XYZ file of C-alpha atoms in Angstrom:
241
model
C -10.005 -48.006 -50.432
C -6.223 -48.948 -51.738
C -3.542 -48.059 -48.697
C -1.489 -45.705 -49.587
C 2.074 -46.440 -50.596
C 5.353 -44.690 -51.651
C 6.772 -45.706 -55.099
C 9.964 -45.657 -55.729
C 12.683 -45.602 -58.985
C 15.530 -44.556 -59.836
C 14.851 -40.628 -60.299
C 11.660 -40.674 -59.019
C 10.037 -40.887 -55.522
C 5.766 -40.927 -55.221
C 5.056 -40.283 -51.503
C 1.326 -40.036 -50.470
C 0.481 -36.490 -50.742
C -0.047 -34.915 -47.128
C -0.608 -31.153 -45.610
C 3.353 -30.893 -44.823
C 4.074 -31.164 -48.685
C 2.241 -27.728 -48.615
C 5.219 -25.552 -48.848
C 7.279 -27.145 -51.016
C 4.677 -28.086 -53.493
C 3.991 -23.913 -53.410
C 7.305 -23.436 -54.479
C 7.228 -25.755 -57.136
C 4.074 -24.198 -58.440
C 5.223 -20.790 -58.494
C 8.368 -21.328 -61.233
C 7.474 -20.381 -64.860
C 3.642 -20.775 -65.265
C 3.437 -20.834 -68.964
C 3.181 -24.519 -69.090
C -0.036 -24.612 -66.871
C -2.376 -23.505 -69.481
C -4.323 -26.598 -68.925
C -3.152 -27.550 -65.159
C -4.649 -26.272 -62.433
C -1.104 -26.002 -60.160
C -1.163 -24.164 -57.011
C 0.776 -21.076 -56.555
C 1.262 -20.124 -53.111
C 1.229 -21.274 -49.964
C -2.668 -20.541 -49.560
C -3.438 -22.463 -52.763
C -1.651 -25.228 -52.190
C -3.054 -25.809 -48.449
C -6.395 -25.863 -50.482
C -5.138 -28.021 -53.011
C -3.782 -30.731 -50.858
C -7.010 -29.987 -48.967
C -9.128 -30.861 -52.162
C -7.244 -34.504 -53.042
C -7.312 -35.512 -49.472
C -10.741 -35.313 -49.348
C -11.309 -37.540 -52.587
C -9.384 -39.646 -50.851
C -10.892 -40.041 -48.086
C -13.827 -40.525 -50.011
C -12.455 -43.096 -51.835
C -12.328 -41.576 -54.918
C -8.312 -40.607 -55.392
C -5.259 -41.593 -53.965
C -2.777 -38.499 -54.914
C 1.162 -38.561 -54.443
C 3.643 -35.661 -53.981
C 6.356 -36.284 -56.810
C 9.800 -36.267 -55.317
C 13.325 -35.982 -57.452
C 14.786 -38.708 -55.663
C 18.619 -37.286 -55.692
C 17.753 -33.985 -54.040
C 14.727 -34.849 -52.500
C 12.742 -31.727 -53.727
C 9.126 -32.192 -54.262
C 8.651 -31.358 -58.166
C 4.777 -31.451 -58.322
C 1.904 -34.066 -58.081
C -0.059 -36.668 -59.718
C -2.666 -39.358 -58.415
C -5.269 -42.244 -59.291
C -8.496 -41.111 -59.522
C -11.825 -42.733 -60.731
C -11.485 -45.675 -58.783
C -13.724 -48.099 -59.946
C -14.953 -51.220 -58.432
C -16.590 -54.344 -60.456
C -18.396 -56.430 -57.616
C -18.420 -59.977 -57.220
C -15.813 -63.082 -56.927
C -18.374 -64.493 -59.519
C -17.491 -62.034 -62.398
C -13.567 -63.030 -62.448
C -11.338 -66.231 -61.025
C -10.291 -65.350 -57.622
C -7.177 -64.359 -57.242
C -5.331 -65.111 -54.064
C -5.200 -62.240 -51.400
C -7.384 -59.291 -53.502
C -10.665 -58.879 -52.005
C -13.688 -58.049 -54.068
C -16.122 -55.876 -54.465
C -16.183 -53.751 -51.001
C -14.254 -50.296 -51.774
C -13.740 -50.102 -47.661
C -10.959 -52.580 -47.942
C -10.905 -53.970 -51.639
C -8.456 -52.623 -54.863
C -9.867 -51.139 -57.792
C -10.785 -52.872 -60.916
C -9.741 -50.056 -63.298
C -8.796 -46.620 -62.176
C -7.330 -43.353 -64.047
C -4.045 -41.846 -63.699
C -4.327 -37.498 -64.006
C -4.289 -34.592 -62.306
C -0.633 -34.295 -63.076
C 1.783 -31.510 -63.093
C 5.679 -31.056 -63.084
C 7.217 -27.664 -62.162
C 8.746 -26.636 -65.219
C 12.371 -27.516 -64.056
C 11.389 -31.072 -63.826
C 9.871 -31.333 -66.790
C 12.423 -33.341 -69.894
C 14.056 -35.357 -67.356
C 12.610 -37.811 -67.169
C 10.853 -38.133 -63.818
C 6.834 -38.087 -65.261
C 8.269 -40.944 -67.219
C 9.879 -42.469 -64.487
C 6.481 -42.051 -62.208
C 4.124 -43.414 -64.792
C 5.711 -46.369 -65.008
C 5.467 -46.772 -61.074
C 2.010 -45.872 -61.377
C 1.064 -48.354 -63.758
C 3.310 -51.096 -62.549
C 1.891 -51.003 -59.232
C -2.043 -50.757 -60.889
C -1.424 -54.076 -63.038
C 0.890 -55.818 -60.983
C -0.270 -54.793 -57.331
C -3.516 -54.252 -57.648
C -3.845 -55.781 -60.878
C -6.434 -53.666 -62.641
C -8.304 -54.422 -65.879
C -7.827 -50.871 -67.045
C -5.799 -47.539 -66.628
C -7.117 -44.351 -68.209
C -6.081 -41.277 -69.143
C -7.879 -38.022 -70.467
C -6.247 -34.654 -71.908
C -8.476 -31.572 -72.853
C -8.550 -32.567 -76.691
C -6.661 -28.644 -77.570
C -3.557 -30.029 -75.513
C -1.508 -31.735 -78.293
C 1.514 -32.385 -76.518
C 0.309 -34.192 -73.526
C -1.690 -36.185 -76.262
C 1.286 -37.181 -77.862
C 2.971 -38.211 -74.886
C -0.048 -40.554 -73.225
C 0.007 -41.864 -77.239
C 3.902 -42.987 -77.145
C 3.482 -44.791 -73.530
C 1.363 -46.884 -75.999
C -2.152 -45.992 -74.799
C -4.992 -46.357 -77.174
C -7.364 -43.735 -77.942
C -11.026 -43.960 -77.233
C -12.206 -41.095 -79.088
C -12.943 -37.628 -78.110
C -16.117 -36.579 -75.985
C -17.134 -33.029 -77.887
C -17.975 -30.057 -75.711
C -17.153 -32.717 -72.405
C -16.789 -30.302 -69.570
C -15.387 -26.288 -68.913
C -11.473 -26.349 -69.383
C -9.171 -24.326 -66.793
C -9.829 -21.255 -69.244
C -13.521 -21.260 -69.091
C -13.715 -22.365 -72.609
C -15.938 -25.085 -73.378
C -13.353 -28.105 -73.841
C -13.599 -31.167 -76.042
C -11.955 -34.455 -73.684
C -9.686 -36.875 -75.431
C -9.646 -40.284 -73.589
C -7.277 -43.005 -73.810
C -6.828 -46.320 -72.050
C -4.262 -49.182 -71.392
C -5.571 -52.619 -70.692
C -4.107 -55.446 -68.688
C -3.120 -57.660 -71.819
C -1.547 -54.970 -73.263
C 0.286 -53.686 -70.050
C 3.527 -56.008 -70.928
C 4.251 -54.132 -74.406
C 3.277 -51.060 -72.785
C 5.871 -51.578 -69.642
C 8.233 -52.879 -72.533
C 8.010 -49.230 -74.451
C 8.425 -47.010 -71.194
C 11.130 -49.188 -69.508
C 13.178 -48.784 -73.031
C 12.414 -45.099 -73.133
C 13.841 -44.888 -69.478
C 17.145 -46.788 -70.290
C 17.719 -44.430 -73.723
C 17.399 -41.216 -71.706
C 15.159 -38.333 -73.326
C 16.657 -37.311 -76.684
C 18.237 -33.366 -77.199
C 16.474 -31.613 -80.009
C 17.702 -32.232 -83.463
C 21.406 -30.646 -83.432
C 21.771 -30.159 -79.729
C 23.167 -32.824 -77.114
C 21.465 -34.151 -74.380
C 21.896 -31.681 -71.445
C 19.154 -33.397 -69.263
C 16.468 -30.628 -68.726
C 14.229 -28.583 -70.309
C 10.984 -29.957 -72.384
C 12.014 -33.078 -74.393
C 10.046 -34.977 -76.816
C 10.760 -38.332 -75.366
C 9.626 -37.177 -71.627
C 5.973 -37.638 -70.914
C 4.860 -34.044 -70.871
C 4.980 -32.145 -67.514
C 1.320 -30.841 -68.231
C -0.217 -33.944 -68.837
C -3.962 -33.581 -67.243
C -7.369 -34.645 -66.114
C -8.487 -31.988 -66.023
């Protein structure tokens, strides 16, 4: 499975997710819960145990590798995201070798495609950048690192904001899988699904990095005052869900 590994920008610090994150990531849970509609985000202490419980046993399955999300000038843990769906293409005879990536065994080889979800912000965080910021880690280190074929992403299909957001990093849309799976509200939820592929990764780096250096933009006839929900952040409530 991939090794875990801390990523880290200019705003934004990914540290593997682990059972000491528990507090903080209960506190970051617990601030205004109206953006969660779609997220399942811990609460309290209790939860969050459980919920770090939950993605550290996908991972050590093989199946996720999930990160803490740190603000990088205070330190404080902000919320979570993680690769999931980790999905291995066997054999050195499919592709041209490429020097020091093993194939094929998912003990000790990198995935051939994977999916980026299960991400939250705690409502503070969220306009400032930082899910921007940690995307781009995420994917740079997917095609560069481990230099995947494909990164996905899903949204329940009702959630138009974090559609619009995985739709400016430059992702393309699949299509929507009708009546896919139960959504967090126990309605049955239509899935949109959305991809980047490793040609395109260079445009798509290209968009984010310029989104990054412009800042997120105030809403029309306000200036810039660095929080709160802005339309060039990618949305705090962005999901797999």
């Amino acid at each position: 499975m991939p090794v875990p590994v801390v990523l880290t920008g200019r705003m934004t610090r990914l540290e593997p997710l682990a059972p000491y994150h528990a507090e903080a990531l209960a506190q970051a849970g617990a601030e205004d819960r109206s953006t969660y509609a779609f997220t399942p985000v811990p609460h309290d202490l209790e939860s969050a145990r459980s919920y770090i419980d939950r993605a550290l046993a996908e991972q050590a399955a093989g199946r996720a590798l999930p990160f803490a999300v740190v603000r990088a000038g205070d330190g404080r843990i902000v919320g979570s995201t993680r690769f999931l769906e980790l999905d291995y293409w066997q054999g050195p005879l499919v592709w041209p070798a490429v020097t020091g990536v093993p194939y094929g065994d998912p003990v000790t080889a990198v995935p051939d495609a994977a999916e980026i979800g299960n991400t939250w912000l705690a409502p503070a965080a969220q306009g400032t950048g930082i899910n921007t910021e940690a995307k781009l880690l995420m994917l740079r280190h997917a095609f560069e690192t481990w230099r995947v074929r494909r990164i996905s992403f899903r949204a329940d299909a009702r959630n138009v904001r974090s559609r619009a957001a995985i739709e400016r990093l430059g992702a393309t849309c699949e299509g929507i899988r009708r009546a896919h799976s139960r959504g967090l509200d126990g309605v049955v939820r239509s899935t949109a699904f959305y991809s980047v592929l490793d040609e395109e990764w260079p445009a798509v780096r290209a968009i984010v990095e310029l989104r990054l250096a412009a800042g997120p933009p105030a809403p029309p006839g306000l200036a810039p005052t660095g929080t709160g929900p802005q339309q060039g952040d990618l949305d705090g409530r962005l999901v797999r869900a």
